[in-house]
Short mmCIF file of C-alpha atoms in Angstrom, two decimals:
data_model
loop_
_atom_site.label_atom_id
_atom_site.label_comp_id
_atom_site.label_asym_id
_atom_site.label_seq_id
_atom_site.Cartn_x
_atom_site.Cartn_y
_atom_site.Cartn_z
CA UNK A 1 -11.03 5.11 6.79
CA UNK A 2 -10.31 1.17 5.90
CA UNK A 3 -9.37 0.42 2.38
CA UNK A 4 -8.26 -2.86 0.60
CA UNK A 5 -4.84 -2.60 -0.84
CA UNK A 6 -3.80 -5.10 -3.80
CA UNK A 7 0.23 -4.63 -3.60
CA UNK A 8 2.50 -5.59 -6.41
CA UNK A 9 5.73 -5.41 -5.54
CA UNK A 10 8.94 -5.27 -7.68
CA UNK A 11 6.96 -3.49 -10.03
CA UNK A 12 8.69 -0.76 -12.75
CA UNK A 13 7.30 2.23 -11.30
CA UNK A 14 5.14 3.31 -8.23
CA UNK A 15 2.15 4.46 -8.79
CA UNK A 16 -1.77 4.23 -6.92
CA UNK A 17 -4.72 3.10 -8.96
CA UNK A 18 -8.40 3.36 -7.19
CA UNK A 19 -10.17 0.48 -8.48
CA UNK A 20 -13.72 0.52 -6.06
CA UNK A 21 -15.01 2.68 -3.60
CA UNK A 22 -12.26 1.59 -0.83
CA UNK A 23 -10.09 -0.75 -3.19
CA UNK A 24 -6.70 0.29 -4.83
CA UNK A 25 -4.48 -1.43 -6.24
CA UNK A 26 -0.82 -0.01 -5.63
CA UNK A 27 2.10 -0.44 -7.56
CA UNK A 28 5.91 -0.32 -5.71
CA UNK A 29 9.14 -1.11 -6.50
CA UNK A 30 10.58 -2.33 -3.21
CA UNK A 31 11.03 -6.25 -3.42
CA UNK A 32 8.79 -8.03 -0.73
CA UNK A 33 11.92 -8.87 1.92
CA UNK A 34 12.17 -8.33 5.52
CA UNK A 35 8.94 -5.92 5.36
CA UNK A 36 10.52 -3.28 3.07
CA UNK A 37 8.05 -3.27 1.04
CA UNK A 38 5.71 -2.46 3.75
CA UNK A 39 7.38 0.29 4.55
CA UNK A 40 7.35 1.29 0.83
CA UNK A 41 3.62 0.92 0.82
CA UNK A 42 3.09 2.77 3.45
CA UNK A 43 5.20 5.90 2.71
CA UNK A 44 3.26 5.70 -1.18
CA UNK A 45 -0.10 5.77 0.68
CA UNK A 46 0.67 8.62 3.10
CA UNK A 47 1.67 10.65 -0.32
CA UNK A 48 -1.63 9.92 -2.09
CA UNK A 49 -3.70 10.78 0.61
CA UNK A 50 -1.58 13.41 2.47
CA UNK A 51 -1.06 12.11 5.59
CA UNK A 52 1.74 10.96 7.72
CA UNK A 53 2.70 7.56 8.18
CA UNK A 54 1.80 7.87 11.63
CA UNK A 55 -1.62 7.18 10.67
CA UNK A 56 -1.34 4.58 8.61
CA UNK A 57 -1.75 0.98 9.64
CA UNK A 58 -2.22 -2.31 8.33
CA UNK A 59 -4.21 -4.40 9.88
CA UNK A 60 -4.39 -7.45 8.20
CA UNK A 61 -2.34 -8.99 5.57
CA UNK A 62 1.60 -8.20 6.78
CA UNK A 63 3.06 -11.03 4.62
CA UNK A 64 0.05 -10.98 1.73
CA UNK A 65 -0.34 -9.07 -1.34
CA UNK A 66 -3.54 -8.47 -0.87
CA UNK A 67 -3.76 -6.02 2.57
CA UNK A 68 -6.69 -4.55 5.07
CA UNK A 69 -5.29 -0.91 5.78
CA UNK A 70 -6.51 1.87 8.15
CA UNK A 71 -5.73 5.53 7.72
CA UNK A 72 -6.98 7.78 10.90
CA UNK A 73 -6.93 11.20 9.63
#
């Protein structure tokens, strides 16, 4: 599955919001430096959709809020 992730970092609290079919927007507390919160965002997805990180990638976006992500089931 592909989905568009709209990250906001350094935000209060973590949370997932589905705003289209394949769009979230995802909430994290992790401040944007040296990829952290890339990490962050990917351990938060692999909790919503109960997978391992393992299967999450991102495939475009690494250093944008706005992020292309693939999760192979």
């Amino acid at each position: 599955m592909r989905i568009t992730c709209h990250v906001k970092p350094r935000s209060r609290k973590e949370e997932i919001v589905q705003i289209g079919p394949a769009e979230f927007e995802v909430r994290i507390t992790q401040m944007p430096i040296d990829g952290k919160a890339n990490e962050r965002l990917i351990r938060a997805l692999g909790s919503h959709f109960k997978c391992a990180k393992t299967c999450i990638t991102i495939v475009s976006g690494h250093s944008s809020k706005r992020k292309i992500i693939d999760i192979i089931a």
